[in-house]
Short mmCIF file of C-alpha atoms and ligand atoms in Angstrom, two decimals:
data_model
loop_
_atom_site.label_atom_id
_atom_site.label_comp_id
_atom_site.label_asym_id
_atom_site.label_seq_id
_atom_site.Cartn_x
_atom_site.Cartn_y
_atom_site.Cartn_z
CA UNK A 1 -12.34 48.02 13.93
CA UNK A 2 -8.55 48.12 13.56
CA UNK A 3 -7.38 48.96 10.04
CA UNK A 4 -4.93 46.94 8.01
CA UNK A 5 -3.14 49.17 5.51
CA UNK A 6 -3.08 47.98 1.93
CA UNK A 7 0.26 48.51 0.22
CA UNK A 8 0.02 47.85 -3.48
CA UNK A 9 3.16 46.82 -5.34
CA UNK A 10 1.59 46.01 -8.73
CA UNK A 11 3.70 48.73 -10.32
CA UNK A 12 6.96 47.46 -8.78
CA UNK A 13 6.94 43.75 -7.84
CA UNK A 14 4.04 43.06 -10.22
CA UNK A 15 5.67 44.80 -13.12
CA UNK A 16 8.80 42.67 -12.57
CA UNK A 17 6.95 39.58 -13.77
CA UNK A 18 7.75 38.40 -17.31
CA UNK A 19 5.68 40.06 -20.03
CA UNK A 20 3.90 42.43 -17.62
CA UNK A 21 5.78 45.67 -18.23
CA UNK A 22 3.72 48.82 -18.69
CA UNK A 23 4.23 52.07 -20.57
CA UNK A 24 4.36 55.32 -18.64
CA UNK A 25 0.75 56.19 -19.48
CA UNK A 26 -0.42 52.74 -18.51
CA UNK A 27 1.30 53.07 -15.13
CA UNK A 28 -0.48 56.38 -14.59
CA UNK A 29 -3.84 54.76 -15.38
CA UNK A 30 -3.17 51.92 -12.96
CA UNK A 31 -2.05 54.33 -10.22
CA UNK A 32 -5.21 56.41 -10.67
CA UNK A 33 -7.37 53.31 -10.41
CA UNK A 34 -5.46 52.16 -7.32
CA UNK A 35 -6.36 55.45 -5.67
CA UNK A 36 -10.01 54.90 -6.60
CA UNK A 37 -9.76 51.47 -5.07
CA UNK A 38 -8.54 53.10 -1.87
CA UNK A 39 -5.11 51.57 -1.37
CA UNK A 40 -3.11 53.24 1.40
CA UNK A 41 0.31 53.01 -0.23
CA UNK A 42 1.36 52.72 -3.87
CA UNK A 43 4.84 51.35 -4.50
CA UNK A 44 5.33 53.03 -7.84
CA UNK A 45 8.70 51.56 -8.83
CA UNK A 46 12.40 51.23 -8.14
CA UNK A 47 13.80 54.65 -9.17
CA UNK A 48 17.47 53.62 -9.33
CA UNK A 49 16.72 50.63 -11.55
CA UNK A 50 15.90 52.51 -14.77
CA UNK A 51 15.07 56.00 -16.06
CA UNK A 52 11.55 54.74 -16.83
CA UNK A 53 11.01 53.64 -13.24
CA UNK A 54 12.39 56.94 -12.00
CA UNK A 55 9.96 58.92 -14.19
CA UNK A 56 7.02 56.74 -13.20
CA UNK A 57 7.64 57.18 -9.47
CA UNK A 58 8.07 60.91 -9.95
CA UNK A 59 4.90 61.32 -12.02
CA UNK A 60 2.76 59.11 -9.77
CA UNK A 61 4.03 60.91 -6.68
CA UNK A 62 3.08 64.22 -8.29
CA UNK A 63 -0.40 63.04 -9.28
CA UNK A 64 -1.46 61.03 -6.20
CA UNK A 65 -4.01 62.73 -4.00
CA UNK A 66 -4.95 60.19 -1.34
CA UNK A 67 -2.41 57.37 -1.32
CA UNK A 68 1.13 57.55 0.02
CA UNK A 69 3.62 56.94 -2.78
CA UNK A 70 6.84 55.06 -2.22
CA UNK A 71 9.85 53.83 -4.17
CA UNK A 72 12.21 50.93 -3.55
CA UNK A 73 15.90 51.28 -2.73
CA UNK A 74 18.70 48.87 -1.86
CA UNK A 75 20.76 49.80 1.18
CA UNK A 76 23.05 52.02 -0.86
CA UNK A 77 23.14 55.80 -0.99
CA UNK A 78 22.77 55.96 -4.77
CA UNK A 79 19.38 54.21 -4.56
CA UNK A 80 18.22 56.34 -1.65
CA UNK A 81 19.23 59.49 -3.52
CA UNK A 82 17.28 58.35 -6.58
CA UNK A 83 14.17 57.87 -4.39
CA UNK A 84 14.72 61.22 -2.75
CA UNK A 85 14.86 62.95 -6.12
CA UNK A 86 11.87 61.05 -7.53
CA UNK A 87 9.72 61.71 -4.46
CA UNK A 88 10.78 65.25 -3.67
CA UNK A 89 7.47 66.86 -4.64
CA UNK A 90 5.29 64.61 -2.52
CA UNK A 91 3.76 65.73 0.74
CA UNK A 92 4.25 62.60 2.79
CA UNK A 93 6.73 60.43 0.91
CA UNK A 94 7.91 57.04 2.04
CA UNK A 95 11.09 55.25 1.13
CA UNK A 96 11.33 51.48 1.12
CA UNK A 97 14.86 50.23 1.79
CA UNK A 98 15.68 46.56 1.82
CA UNK A 99 18.53 44.16 2.38
CA UNK A 100 18.57 40.38 2.51
CA UNK A 101 19.03 38.67 5.90
CA UNK A 102 18.96 34.93 5.13
CA UNK A 103 22.23 32.96 5.20
CA UNK A 104 22.00 32.00 1.52
CA UNK A 105 21.31 35.56 0.34
CA UNK A 106 23.97 37.13 2.56
CA UNK A 107 26.68 34.64 1.61
CA UNK A 108 25.93 33.94 -2.05
CA UNK A 109 24.26 37.10 -3.33
CA UNK A 110 25.55 39.94 -1.16
CA UNK A 111 28.82 38.26 -0.16
CA UNK A 112 28.54 40.01 3.19
CA UNK A 113 28.92 38.88 6.77
CA UNK A 114 25.84 39.20 9.01
CA UNK A 115 27.41 42.09 10.97
CA UNK A 116 28.09 43.97 7.72
CA UNK A 117 24.45 43.54 6.72
CA UNK A 118 23.33 45.09 10.03
CA UNK A 119 25.72 48.00 9.48
CA UNK A 120 24.40 48.59 5.96
CA UNK A 121 20.82 48.50 7.20
CA UNK A 122 21.51 50.98 10.01
CA UNK A 123 23.54 53.32 7.84
CA UNK A 124 20.86 53.37 5.12
CA UNK A 125 17.91 53.85 7.45
CA UNK A 126 19.75 56.71 9.17
CA UNK A 127 20.65 58.29 5.85
CA UNK A 128 17.07 57.92 4.56
CA UNK A 129 15.85 59.53 7.81
CA UNK A 130 17.43 62.81 6.75
CA UNK A 131 14.94 63.12 3.90
CA UNK A 132 11.93 60.93 4.57
CA UNK A 133 9.32 61.07 7.35
CA UNK A 134 8.34 57.47 6.67
CA UNK A 135 10.97 54.77 6.32
CA UNK A 136 10.02 51.22 5.56
CA UNK A 137 12.74 48.65 6.11
CA UNK A 138 12.46 45.17 4.58
CA UNK A 139 14.51 42.16 5.61
CA UNK A 140 14.44 40.32 2.30
CA UNK A 141 14.00 36.54 2.65
CA UNK A 142 13.01 37.07 6.30
CA UNK A 143 11.18 33.74 6.45
CA UNK A 144 14.43 31.83 5.73
CA UNK A 145 16.52 33.96 8.10
CA UNK A 146 17.78 32.91 11.49
CA UNK A 147 15.11 34.28 13.89
CA UNK A 148 17.60 35.59 16.46
CA UNK A 149 19.61 37.37 13.74
CA UNK A 150 16.40 38.73 12.20
CA UNK A 151 15.41 40.15 15.57
CA UNK A 152 18.81 41.85 15.81
CA UNK A 153 18.45 43.44 12.37
CA UNK A 154 14.89 44.58 13.06
CA UNK A 155 15.88 46.05 16.43
CA UNK A 156 18.78 47.92 14.83
CA UNK A 157 16.60 49.23 11.98
CA UNK A 158 13.95 50.52 14.41
CA UNK A 159 16.57 52.24 16.57
CA UNK A 160 18.01 53.81 13.40
CA UNK A 161 14.60 55.31 12.60
CA UNK A 162 12.53 52.81 10.59
CA UNK A 163 8.78 53.41 10.96
CA UNK A 164 7.55 50.29 9.14
CA UNK A 165 9.16 46.84 9.33
CA UNK A 166 8.35 44.52 6.46
CA UNK A 167 9.07 40.80 6.79
CA UNK A 168 8.76 39.10 3.40
CA UNK A 169 8.34 35.50 2.45
CA UNK A 170 10.43 36.31 -0.62
CA UNK A 171 10.43 32.84 -2.15
CA UNK A 172 6.98 31.68 -1.02
CA UNK A 173 8.44 28.98 1.22
CA UNK A 174 6.82 29.50 4.62
CA UNK A 175 3.71 27.76 5.90
CA UNK A 176 1.02 29.87 7.61
CA UNK A 177 2.00 28.57 11.03
CA UNK A 178 5.67 29.35 10.49
CA UNK A 179 4.96 32.76 8.99
CA UNK A 180 2.61 33.86 11.77
CA UNK A 181 5.13 32.42 14.26
CA UNK A 182 7.90 34.57 12.79
CA UNK A 183 5.86 37.76 13.41
CA UNK A 184 5.08 36.68 16.96
CA UNK A 185 8.73 35.86 17.63
CA UNK A 186 9.98 39.22 16.32
CA UNK A 187 7.32 41.21 18.17
CA UNK A 188 8.19 39.34 21.38
CA UNK A 189 11.96 39.61 21.03
CA UNK A 190 12.36 43.19 19.81
CA UNK A 191 11.69 45.55 22.67
CA UNK A 192 11.13 48.57 20.39
CA UNK A 193 8.61 46.71 18.24
CA UNK A 194 5.62 48.66 19.57
CA UNK A 195 7.06 51.82 17.92
CA UNK A 196 6.53 50.53 14.37
CA UNK A 197 3.93 49.09 12.06
CA UNK A 198 4.65 45.52 10.97
CA UNK A 199 4.08 44.57 7.36
CA UNK A 200 4.02 41.30 5.47
CA UNK A 201 4.93 40.59 1.86
CA UNK A 202 4.17 37.11 0.52
CA UNK A 203 4.97 35.33 -2.70
CA UNK A 204 2.88 32.46 -3.96
CA UNK A 205 5.37 29.76 -4.98
CA UNK A 206 3.57 27.05 -3.01
CA UNK A 207 0.12 28.61 -3.32
CA UNK A 208 0.14 29.76 0.31
CA UNK A 209 0.48 33.53 -0.12
CA UNK A 210 -3.04 34.40 1.00
CA UNK A 211 -3.01 32.00 3.94
CA UNK A 212 0.42 33.30 4.99
CA UNK A 213 -0.70 36.92 4.73
CA UNK A 214 -3.75 36.28 6.86
CA UNK A 215 -1.61 34.41 9.39
CA UNK A 216 0.64 37.48 9.60
CA UNK A 217 -2.39 39.71 10.20
CA UNK A 218 -3.51 37.40 12.99
CA UNK A 219 0.00 37.72 14.43
CA UNK A 220 -0.16 41.52 14.42
CA UNK A 221 0.90 42.70 10.95
CA UNK A 222 -1.03 45.87 10.13
CA UNK A 223 0.21 46.43 6.60
CA UNK A 224 -0.21 43.93 3.80
CA UNK A 225 1.81 44.14 0.60
CA UNK A 226 0.03 42.76 -2.43
CA UNK A 227 -0.63 43.10 -6.15
CA UNK A 228 -3.78 43.20 -8.24
CA UNK A 229 -4.65 39.72 -9.60
CA UNK A 230 -1.57 38.42 -7.74
CA UNK A 231 0.80 39.38 -10.55
CA UNK A 232 4.47 39.33 -9.62
CA UNK A 233 7.78 37.48 -9.70
CA UNK A 234 7.49 33.73 -10.55
CA UNK A 235 4.14 32.51 -9.14
CA UNK A 236 3.30 36.06 -8.15
CA UNK A 237 2.60 38.07 -5.01
CA UNK A 238 -0.39 37.69 -2.78
CA UNK A 239 -3.51 38.95 -4.57
CA UNK A 240 -4.87 42.22 -3.23
CA UNK A 241 -8.47 41.23 -3.95
CA UNK A 242 -8.14 37.95 -2.02
CA UNK A 243 -6.73 39.58 1.08
CA UNK A 244 -9.03 42.61 0.96
CA UNK A 245 -12.18 40.53 0.55
CA UNK A 246 -11.08 37.85 3.05
CA UNK A 247 -10.44 40.48 5.73
CA UNK A 248 -13.84 41.99 5.04
CA UNK A 249 -15.93 38.84 4.72
CA UNK A 250 -14.23 37.21 7.74
CA UNK A 251 -14.16 40.26 10.01
CA UNK A 252 -15.52 37.91 12.63
CA UNK A 253 -12.17 36.07 12.60
CA UNK A 254 -9.61 38.79 11.89
CA UNK A 255 -11.32 41.72 13.70
CA UNK A 256 -9.74 44.14 11.23
CA UNK A 257 -10.81 45.82 8.03
CA UNK A 258 -9.23 47.89 5.26
CA UNK A 259 -10.06 51.21 3.64
CA UNK A 260 -10.58 49.54 0.27
CA UNK A 261 -13.58 50.49 -1.80
CA UNK A 262 -14.35 46.87 -2.65
CA UNK A 263 -16.74 47.87 -5.44
CA UNK A 264 -13.71 48.95 -7.48
CA UNK A 265 -12.13 45.48 -7.37
CA UNK A 266 -13.58 44.13 -10.61
CA UNK A 267 -12.74 47.28 -12.56
CA UNK A 268 -9.17 47.30 -11.18
CA UNK A 269 -8.63 43.62 -11.92
CA UNK A 270 -9.84 44.00 -15.51
CA UNK A 271 -7.69 47.07 -16.12
CA UNK A 272 -4.51 45.42 -14.82
CA UNK A 273 -5.22 42.21 -16.69
CA UNK A 274 -5.76 44.10 -19.94
CA UNK A 275 -2.78 46.44 -19.67
CA UNK A 276 -0.38 43.71 -18.51
CA UNK A 277 -1.67 41.21 -21.09
CA UNK A 278 -2.08 38.84 -18.20
CA UNK A 279 -5.37 36.91 -18.33
CA UNK A 280 -6.98 35.97 -15.04
CA UNK A 281 -7.57 32.22 -14.67
CA UNK A 282 -11.29 31.40 -14.76
CA UNK A 283 -11.35 29.82 -11.31
CA UNK A 284 -9.27 32.53 -9.64
CA UNK A 285 -10.74 33.51 -6.27
CA UNK A 286 -12.81 36.73 -6.29
CA UNK A 287 -12.05 37.96 -9.84
CA UNK A 288 -12.03 34.81 -12.00
CA UNK A 289 -14.81 34.52 -14.59
CA UNK A 290 -16.24 31.55 -12.67
CA UNK A 291 -15.96 33.04 -9.18
CA UNK A 292 -19.68 33.87 -9.23
CA UNK A 293 -20.86 31.39 -11.88
CA UNK A 294 -22.89 28.25 -11.34
CA UNK A 295 -23.55 25.44 -13.78
CA UNK A 296 -24.66 22.52 -11.64
CA UNK A 297 -28.45 22.20 -11.40
CA UNK A 298 -28.51 21.75 -7.62
CA UNK A 299 -26.36 24.86 -7.13
CA UNK A 300 -28.38 26.91 -9.62
CA UNK A 301 -31.63 25.93 -7.95
CA UNK A 302 -30.16 26.82 -4.54
CA UNK A 303 -28.81 30.19 -5.66
CA UNK A 304 -32.10 31.09 -7.35
CA UNK A 305 -33.97 30.30 -4.14
CA UNK A 306 -31.44 32.05 -1.91
CA UNK A 307 -27.97 33.21 -3.10
CA UNK A 308 -26.57 32.51 0.38
CA UNK A 309 -26.86 28.76 -0.27
CA UNK A 310 -23.76 28.77 -2.47
CA UNK A 311 -22.34 32.31 -2.31
CA UNK A 312 -20.49 33.64 0.71
CA UNK A 313 -20.53 37.18 -0.68
CA UNK A 314 -22.57 39.02 -3.23
CA UNK A 315 -21.04 39.83 -6.63
CA UNK A 316 -22.19 43.44 -6.21
CA UNK A 317 -19.77 43.76 -3.29
CA UNK A 318 -16.85 43.69 -5.74
CA UNK A 319 -18.62 45.71 -8.42
CA UNK A 320 -19.96 42.83 -10.51
CA UNK A 321 -23.52 43.09 -11.80
CA UNK A 322 -24.73 39.71 -10.78
CA UNK A 323 -24.23 35.99 -10.46
CA UNK A 324 -23.81 34.17 -13.79
CA UNK A 325 -25.85 31.07 -14.37
CA UNK A 326 -24.05 29.04 -17.01
CA UNK A 327 -26.26 26.62 -18.88
CA UNK A 328 -24.58 23.31 -19.60
CA UNK A 329 -25.24 19.62 -19.28
CA UNK A 330 -25.25 19.81 -15.46
CA UNK A 331 -27.91 22.51 -15.30
CA UNK A 332 -31.45 22.03 -14.12
CA UNK A 333 -35.01 23.07 -15.02
CA UNK A 334 -35.13 26.00 -12.62
CA UNK A 335 -32.15 27.74 -14.27
CA UNK A 336 -33.47 27.02 -17.77
CA UNK A 337 -36.84 28.60 -17.04
CA UNK A 338 -35.15 31.57 -15.34
CA UNK A 339 -32.79 32.05 -18.28
CA UNK A 340 -35.66 31.87 -20.76
CA UNK A 341 -37.50 34.60 -18.79
CA UNK A 342 -34.35 36.71 -18.86
CA UNK A 343 -34.28 36.34 -22.65
CA UNK A 344 -37.92 37.42 -22.82
CA UNK A 345 -39.28 33.93 -23.42
CA UNK A 346 -41.99 32.42 -21.26
CA UNK A 347 -42.12 28.63 -21.08
CA UNK A 348 -45.58 27.53 -19.92
CA UNK A 349 -45.42 25.05 -17.04
CA UNK A 350 -46.79 22.13 -19.09
CA UNK A 351 -44.03 22.61 -21.71
CA UNK A 352 -41.06 22.81 -19.34
CA UNK A 353 -40.25 19.09 -19.54
CA UNK A 354 -40.22 19.02 -23.37
CA UNK A 355 -38.04 22.12 -23.51
CA UNK A 356 -35.73 20.76 -20.86
CA UNK A 357 -35.30 17.49 -22.78
CA UNK A 358 -34.37 19.37 -25.96
CA UNK A 359 -31.99 21.56 -23.99
CA UNK A 360 -30.24 18.53 -22.40
CA UNK A 361 -29.75 16.93 -25.82
CA UNK A 362 -28.17 20.15 -27.04
CA UNK A 363 -26.05 20.53 -23.88
CA UNK A 364 -24.73 16.98 -24.30
CA UNK A 365 -23.41 17.99 -27.69
CA UNK A 366 -22.01 21.40 -26.67
CA UNK A 367 -19.83 22.34 -23.68
CA UNK A 368 -21.81 25.43 -22.84
CA UNK A 369 -25.04 26.62 -24.33
CA UNK A 370 -25.02 30.27 -25.36
CA UNK A 371 -27.94 32.71 -25.32
CA UNK A 372 -28.14 32.45 -29.12
CA UNK A 373 -28.32 28.64 -28.90
CA UNK A 374 -31.15 28.97 -26.42
CA UNK A 375 -33.10 31.45 -28.48
CA UNK A 376 -32.74 29.12 -31.49
CA UNK A 377 -33.83 26.21 -29.35
CA UNK A 378 -36.92 28.01 -28.04
CA UNK A 379 -37.74 29.38 -31.50
CA UNK A 380 -37.41 25.89 -32.99
CA UNK A 381 -39.95 24.70 -30.47
CA UNK A 382 -42.21 27.73 -30.90
CA UNK A 383 -45.17 25.42 -30.60
CA UNK A 384 -43.91 24.47 -27.12
CA UNK A 385 -42.65 27.81 -25.88
CA UNK A 386 -44.21 31.21 -26.46
CA UNK A 387 -42.02 34.26 -26.96
O1 KIV B 401 9.96 39.69 -2.19
C1 KIV B 401 10.67 40.52 -1.58
O2 KIV B 401 11.37 40.21 -0.61
C2 KIV B 401 10.67 41.89 -2.07
C3 KIV B 401 11.39 42.89 -1.23
C4 KIV B 401 12.12 43.88 -2.05
C5 KIV B 401 10.42 43.53 -0.29
O3 KIV B 401 10.03 42.19 -3.04
ZN1 ZN B 402 8.53 40.61 -3.53
#
């Protein structure tokens, strides 16, 4: 099955999100865990942006054993030189150069004419080619760029030596159809496009980052840029765990897979959440506390009979022990009896109804019923339940 490369930018784009900065040692821990997770590329920072970033890229590049390490650079020699210095002891380093190509970014931010932007891109890719075997070129704000101009920039970057072309949805504006369409358009209109790997980079401002990423994969992107737990600028980047698991679980649709060791997903998510002081919302896909939890009686009964009734993947696939049955006012008899057994308490069949009634009264008063509540409940009714 064709592989989609996973490019993790937790330590660059992710770390740019408010309150998520990491110390040097914390970055090293995250990078190590990313290697365990099996990501293909680690974007370790933006060396020209600060001495801390420079040191982090340098140290991660020196320590990485399996993943390619890269650093970000604007299309200016100073940035490329900083990457070159930071990555000089790596075997197969990659540089990531970018420049914005949308009308609003070129006119208001860069104050450059479109032709000047092409010249800067070409000059920088050529310069980077003197030092780097792998050159990724990003057309920032690609999804809001004029398609014909974007094709011109991409063509020029490939002819200058780019090996990876990244087309970002920088402000999370595109819809899946538009985003997939942009990849198709560029691949159709750039004759040299079969020489490079296409990459996508999606932000989540309208909650469409995962759908957009998958649309890009369907349209031929073979590198996906993402962050753990979806941390990143504003509403974040596309979440690595969502894309990785979606590509795996729906191989029947995407006909691709990744090299991720999915069993490391839970551990990675928890580490990043803890170090970045960034809690994961309970209903977050894949890694939220409720992603494999069931409270409703009908669901609990179904899952106990056959997990496939309400789970499209097993929790063990992402390194979680098991499904969590949460006992609350929506729960049913089956889950209560199962939970009691788990706590070492056997409820005889003729006493299930009495116990269940007492449990429902308690659950009506409390939002969730803890193990301690249950033990107290069963102990209180020792005459009805034997321990
Ligand atoms: O969102 C973006 O466009 C970026 C680029 C630097 C790739 O982060
Ligand atoms: Zn970004």
